[in-house]
Every structure is written in structure tokens, then in C-alpha cells.
Short mmCIF file of C-alpha atoms in Angstrom, two decimals:
data_model
loop_
_atom_site.label_atom_id
_atom_site.label_comp_id
_atom_site.label_asym_id
_atom_site.label_seq_id
_atom_site.Cartn_x
_atom_site.Cartn_y
_atom_site.Cartn_z
CA GLY A 1 -48.43 -3.94 -18.82
CA ALA A 2 -50.08 -3.05 -15.62
CA GLY A 3 -53.25 -1.95 -16.85
CA VAL A 4 -55.70 -2.81 -19.49
CA SER A 5 -54.47 -1.64 -23.27
CA GLN A 6 -56.65 -0.75 -26.24
CA SER A 7 -55.58 0.06 -29.81
CA PRO A 8 -55.95 1.87 -32.06
CA ARG A 9 -56.76 5.09 -29.57
CA TYR A 10 -58.59 6.53 -32.71
CA LYS A 11 -59.78 5.13 -35.92
CA VAL A 12 -61.52 6.80 -38.34
CA ALA A 13 -63.19 4.74 -40.94
CA LYS A 14 -65.47 5.27 -44.44
CA ARG A 15 -68.69 4.18 -44.20
CA GLY A 16 -68.74 0.55 -45.36
CA GLN A 17 -65.12 -0.16 -44.29
CA ASP A 18 -64.32 -3.16 -42.06
CA VAL A 19 -62.40 -2.02 -38.84
CA ALA A 20 -60.46 -4.39 -35.92
CA LEU A 21 -60.22 -2.91 -32.35
CA ARG A 22 -57.90 -4.77 -30.10
CA CYS A 23 -57.98 -5.17 -26.25
CA ASP A 24 -54.62 -6.48 -24.07
CA PRO A 25 -56.63 -7.18 -20.73
CA ILE A 26 -54.61 -7.37 -17.42
CA SER A 27 -52.42 -10.42 -17.28
CA GLY A 28 -54.69 -13.38 -15.37
CA HIS A 29 -58.06 -11.41 -15.70
CA VAL A 30 -60.31 -14.01 -16.49
CA SER A 31 -63.22 -11.77 -17.84
CA LEU A 32 -63.14 -9.78 -20.29
CA PHE A 33 -66.03 -6.77 -21.55
CA TRP A 34 -66.63 -4.75 -24.39
CA TYR A 35 -68.89 -1.63 -23.81
CA GLN A 36 -69.89 1.05 -26.34
CA GLN A 37 -70.03 4.73 -25.04
CA ALA A 38 -71.90 7.26 -27.27
CA LEU A 39 -71.07 10.78 -26.60
CA GLY A 40 -72.83 11.68 -23.36
CA GLN A 41 -74.26 8.30 -22.47
CA GLY A 42 -72.93 5.96 -20.03
CA PRO A 43 -71.28 2.69 -21.19
CA GLU A 44 -73.30 0.23 -22.88
CA PHE A 45 -72.60 -3.57 -22.77
CA LEU A 46 -71.85 -5.65 -25.83
CA THR A 47 -70.73 -8.64 -24.85
CA TYR A 48 -68.39 -10.81 -22.06
CA PHE A 49 -66.09 -13.44 -22.34
CA GLN A 50 -65.12 -15.76 -19.64
CA ASN A 51 -61.65 -16.89 -20.64
CA GLU A 52 -61.91 -17.91 -24.14
CA ALA A 53 -65.80 -18.31 -24.14
CA GLN A 54 -68.17 -16.01 -25.27
CA LEU A 55 -70.85 -16.35 -22.81
CA ASP A 56 -73.03 -13.26 -23.34
CA LYS A 57 -73.17 -11.21 -26.72
CA SER A 58 -76.70 -9.97 -26.49
CA GLY A 59 -75.47 -6.51 -26.47
CA LEU A 60 -74.08 -6.64 -29.87
CA PRO A 61 -76.38 -4.57 -31.94
CA SER A 62 -76.15 -6.34 -35.29
CA ASP A 63 -74.49 -9.37 -36.72
CA ARG A 64 -71.97 -6.59 -38.38
CA PHE A 65 -70.51 -6.79 -34.61
CA PHE A 66 -68.26 -9.69 -33.93
CA ALA A 67 -66.06 -10.41 -31.04
CA GLU A 68 -63.51 -13.18 -30.17
CA ARG A 69 -60.76 -13.98 -27.76
CA PRO A 70 -59.28 -17.35 -29.06
CA GLU A 71 -56.40 -17.83 -26.66
CA GLY A 72 -58.33 -16.51 -23.49
CA SER A 73 -56.21 -13.23 -23.39
CA VAL A 74 -56.48 -11.02 -26.40
CA SER A 75 -59.63 -9.77 -27.41
CA THR A 76 -61.02 -8.17 -31.01
CA LEU A 77 -63.83 -6.80 -31.40
CA LYS A 78 -64.62 -6.54 -35.21
CA ILE A 79 -67.03 -4.26 -37.18
CA GLN A 80 -67.93 -5.05 -40.67
CA ARG A 81 -69.59 -2.50 -43.03
CA THR A 82 -69.45 0.17 -40.82
CA GLN A 83 -72.19 2.90 -40.59
CA GLN A 84 -72.44 6.38 -39.02
CA GLU A 85 -74.07 5.20 -36.12
CA ASP A 86 -71.43 3.13 -35.37
CA SER A 87 -69.34 5.91 -34.03
CA ALA A 88 -68.84 5.78 -30.33
CA VAL A 89 -65.71 5.07 -27.91
CA TYR A 90 -65.39 1.22 -27.64
CA LEU A 91 -64.09 0.56 -23.94
CA CYS A 92 -62.88 -2.81 -23.01
CA ALA A 93 -62.79 -4.02 -19.42
CA SER A 94 -61.24 -6.90 -17.48
CA SER A 95 -62.09 -8.25 -14.09
CA ARG A 96 -60.41 -11.46 -12.15
CA GLY A 97 -63.94 -13.22 -12.41
CA GLY A 98 -67.54 -12.93 -11.00
CA LEU A 99 -68.84 -9.62 -9.81
CA GLU A 100 -65.41 -7.90 -9.35
CA LYS A 101 -64.58 -4.34 -10.20
CA LEU A 102 -63.85 -3.98 -13.93
CA PHE A 103 -60.52 -2.11 -15.30
CA PHE A 104 -61.27 -0.36 -18.28
CA GLY A 105 -58.87 0.61 -20.97
CA SER A 106 -58.57 4.24 -22.44
CA GLY A 107 -61.10 2.97 -25.33
CA THR A 108 -60.93 3.18 -29.07
CA GLN A 109 -62.62 6.41 -30.33
CA LEU A 110 -64.36 5.25 -33.63
CA SER A 111 -65.44 7.97 -36.42
CA VAL A 112 -67.62 6.81 -39.35
CA LEU A 113 -67.57 9.19 -41.97
CA ASP B 1 -85.91 1.27 -20.64
CA GLN B 2 -83.25 3.08 -18.28
CA GLN B 3 -82.37 0.73 -15.28
CA VAL B 4 -79.55 2.96 -13.88
CA LYS B 5 -80.70 6.96 -13.83
CA GLN B 6 -78.48 9.57 -12.74
CA ASN B 7 -80.82 12.58 -13.32
CA SER B 8 -78.35 15.13 -12.50
CA PRO B 9 -76.06 15.44 -15.99
CA SER B 10 -73.91 18.14 -14.23
CA LEU B 11 -73.37 19.54 -10.84
CA SER B 12 -70.57 22.38 -9.84
CA VAL B 13 -69.36 22.89 -6.27
CA GLN B 14 -67.26 25.19 -4.51
CA GLU B 15 -63.76 23.50 -3.26
CA GLY B 16 -63.80 22.40 0.30
CA ARG B 17 -67.72 21.82 0.12
CA ILE B 18 -69.66 18.28 -0.13
CA SER B 19 -70.30 17.31 -3.59
CA ILE B 20 -73.50 14.89 -3.51
CA LEU B 21 -73.90 12.75 -6.91
CA ASN B 22 -77.49 10.68 -7.05
CA CYS B 23 -78.21 7.34 -8.97
CA ASP B 24 -81.47 5.54 -9.05
CA TYR B 25 -82.29 2.40 -10.31
CA THR B 26 -85.53 0.43 -11.33
CA ASN B 27 -84.23 -3.19 -10.76
CA SER B 28 -85.03 -4.70 -7.39
CA MET B 29 -82.94 -7.92 -8.52
CA PHE B 30 -79.51 -5.22 -8.44
CA ASP B 31 -77.59 -5.78 -5.19
CA TYR B 32 -73.96 -4.57 -6.06
CA PHE B 33 -73.28 -1.19 -6.88
CA LEU B 34 -70.34 0.59 -8.05
CA TRP B 35 -69.01 4.04 -8.73
CA TYR B 36 -66.54 5.09 -11.49
CA LYS B 37 -64.77 8.32 -12.29
CA LYS B 38 -63.70 9.20 -15.60
CA TYR B 39 -61.63 11.86 -17.04
CA PRO B 40 -61.80 12.93 -20.72
CA ALA B 41 -60.10 10.64 -23.05
CA GLU B 42 -59.59 7.96 -20.35
CA GLY B 43 -61.50 4.90 -19.49
CA PRO B 44 -63.45 5.09 -16.31
CA THR B 45 -61.70 4.22 -12.99
CA PHE B 46 -63.18 2.52 -9.82
CA LEU B 47 -64.00 4.59 -7.28
CA ILE B 48 -65.75 2.81 -4.46
CA SER B 49 -68.54 0.05 -4.41
CA ILE B 50 -71.28 -1.36 -2.29
CA SER B 51 -73.24 -4.50 -1.58
CA SER B 52 -76.83 -4.55 -0.57
CA ILE B 53 -76.11 -5.95 3.22
CA LYS B 54 -74.74 -2.41 3.63
CA ASP B 55 -75.96 1.05 3.49
CA LYS B 56 -73.04 2.70 3.62
CA ASN B 57 -69.18 2.51 2.61
CA GLU B 58 -66.61 4.87 3.21
CA ASP B 59 -63.04 5.24 1.89
CA GLY B 60 -61.45 8.54 2.59
CA ARG B 61 -63.07 11.59 1.29
CA PHE B 62 -65.85 9.41 -0.77
CA THR B 63 -68.84 7.72 0.98
CA VAL B 64 -71.56 5.63 -0.76
CA PHE B 65 -75.17 5.52 0.95
CA LEU B 66 -77.67 2.64 -0.35
CA ASN B 67 -81.40 3.38 0.32
CA LYS B 68 -83.00 0.12 -1.23
CA SER B 69 -86.15 0.85 -0.22
CA ALA B 70 -85.93 3.73 -2.38
CA LYS B 71 -83.77 2.05 -4.86
CA HIS B 72 -81.31 4.93 -4.51
CA LEU B 73 -77.65 5.44 -4.13
CA SER B 74 -75.50 8.50 -3.56
CA LEU B 75 -71.87 9.29 -3.39
CA HIS B 76 -70.65 12.09 -1.05
CA ILE B 77 -67.05 13.65 -1.66
CA VAL B 78 -66.03 15.86 1.22
CA PRO B 79 -64.21 18.05 0.91
CA SER B 80 -64.43 18.20 -2.95
CA GLN B 81 -60.94 19.19 -4.44
CA PRO B 82 -60.57 20.63 -8.16
CA GLY B 83 -59.19 17.24 -9.35
CA ASP B 84 -62.43 15.61 -8.66
CA SER B 85 -63.60 17.37 -11.33
CA ALA B 86 -64.76 14.48 -14.18
CA VAL B 87 -67.69 12.79 -14.93
CA TYR B 88 -68.96 10.12 -12.24
CA PHE B 89 -71.06 7.11 -13.36
CA CYS B 90 -73.02 4.69 -10.94
CA ALA B 91 -73.45 1.10 -12.41
CA ALA B 92 -75.36 -1.93 -10.71
CA ALA B 93 -75.42 -5.74 -11.04
CA THR B 94 -76.88 -8.49 -9.61
CA SER B 95 -75.04 -11.38 -7.64
CA GLY B 96 -74.31 -14.67 -9.70
CA THR B 97 -74.24 -12.49 -13.07
CA TYR B 98 -71.33 -10.41 -14.65
CA LYS B 99 -73.37 -7.43 -16.47
CA TYR B 100 -72.85 -4.14 -15.04
CA ILE B 101 -75.56 -1.67 -15.85
CA PHE B 102 -74.40 2.05 -15.93
CA GLY B 103 -75.93 5.48 -15.68
CA THR B 104 -75.70 7.98 -18.28
CA GLY B 105 -73.17 9.88 -15.64
CA THR B 106 -72.93 13.56 -14.09
CA ARG B 107 -69.99 15.97 -15.08
CA LEU B 108 -68.82 17.21 -11.57
CA LYS B 109 -67.43 20.54 -11.48
CA VAL B 110 -65.40 21.60 -8.60
CA LEU B 111 -64.51 25.34 -8.49
CA ALA B 112 -61.33 26.44 -7.01
#
């Protein structure tokens, strides 16, 4: 596809449930980012991949959050034992690499009840 | 510790007039700045960027100004159009890194 694709668009989870969010970056983009955006806030950095290597996961809020990009393309963000404070929009972005502009997907809106 | 601040949560402007959105940063290592626009239920889309070697960058109706000594940048939209109504985020990064830090956004409403 031409842009960054994320699925699902909306996810409702019961507290304690595990969720998996998928990101298809733009083909050929080396860099992939996950951001979390709470209501009324700006996107906050979660983690960064360069190809399949996760070079920075300093923004992941807890060890319940896990991200992977095994073949350097599609990425999955997994949240285990979801809590209400995990409710947010999760944005995926990709770029050609380095300090290039980011192309964002439409996000997955996660609501934890 | 908010390194990038957008102190105006919202702004209303008449169609045809100038919109000025402001952004302040605290980290003097930042040397690359971007503005993104976001419509509801969509991801942010890139608008314009500027590196610290410049103090101005222009693209059509959009101009970004950078004042390094004040650690301040602004986005000017002239003339403003109703379709410009969106949330605008500024973001900053340091060369040689990859991590963009975003502000909290300013909601612009352009009145017809």
C-alpha cells in the first residue's frame, strides 16, 4: 500500500486481557516507530526499530508492553494484562531512516474497560 | 519534564487572516524541527520542517520561523482556510538520533 496501515482501527478490551496491534509500514522504510497518544496530549515515543533490530524501547511504560518486527517489515505491539491507563491511541510511523520525516498510520484506538 | 511545549491549546482565526502557532523547547541539543497536522480519526501528517542552520522555511501558505536564542519556533499560515482547521503538533529532534519529541498540540479553528 501507499501509506502506513494499522489494524485494528478500534479495539475494546476487558481489563486483564492481552491485545496485539499491527503495523504495516511503507514498503522499504527502514525505521519504524510506535507512539502512544493519550486524549488531549501529543504522541509519546514508545519504541524504535531499525529494520528488525529494536534499538530503543525506553518509552515502553512497563514490562507488559512488548514490540517486535521479526522480518524488518510488519511490526506488532503487544500489551499483556491490559489496564485502564493503557487506553489511548497507538500510532505507528515509518521513515526511510535517520532524521527523516515520519509517515504515520491512522492509529489504533484502544479502550480498556 | 516537557521538552517541547505548545502553550496555546486552541486558536480561532477568521478565514483569510494569518494563523500563528507557537512552540517552545527547552533542550538546546534539538536542531531539527517539524510541524504536523492532525485531523480527527487520522494520523498526523507532515507539514513542514526546519533545521537549525536556517531561521525560516517556506512552503506555499506555510512558513516556519526558528529563533534559536529564544528556543522558539512558530508556524504561520497565510491566508488561513477552513480546511486548515485541525490540531497542529510541533516536534523536535537532535541530529544523529531518531527520537522525535512532540508538543501537546494546538487546535486551530478557521472560521468561514
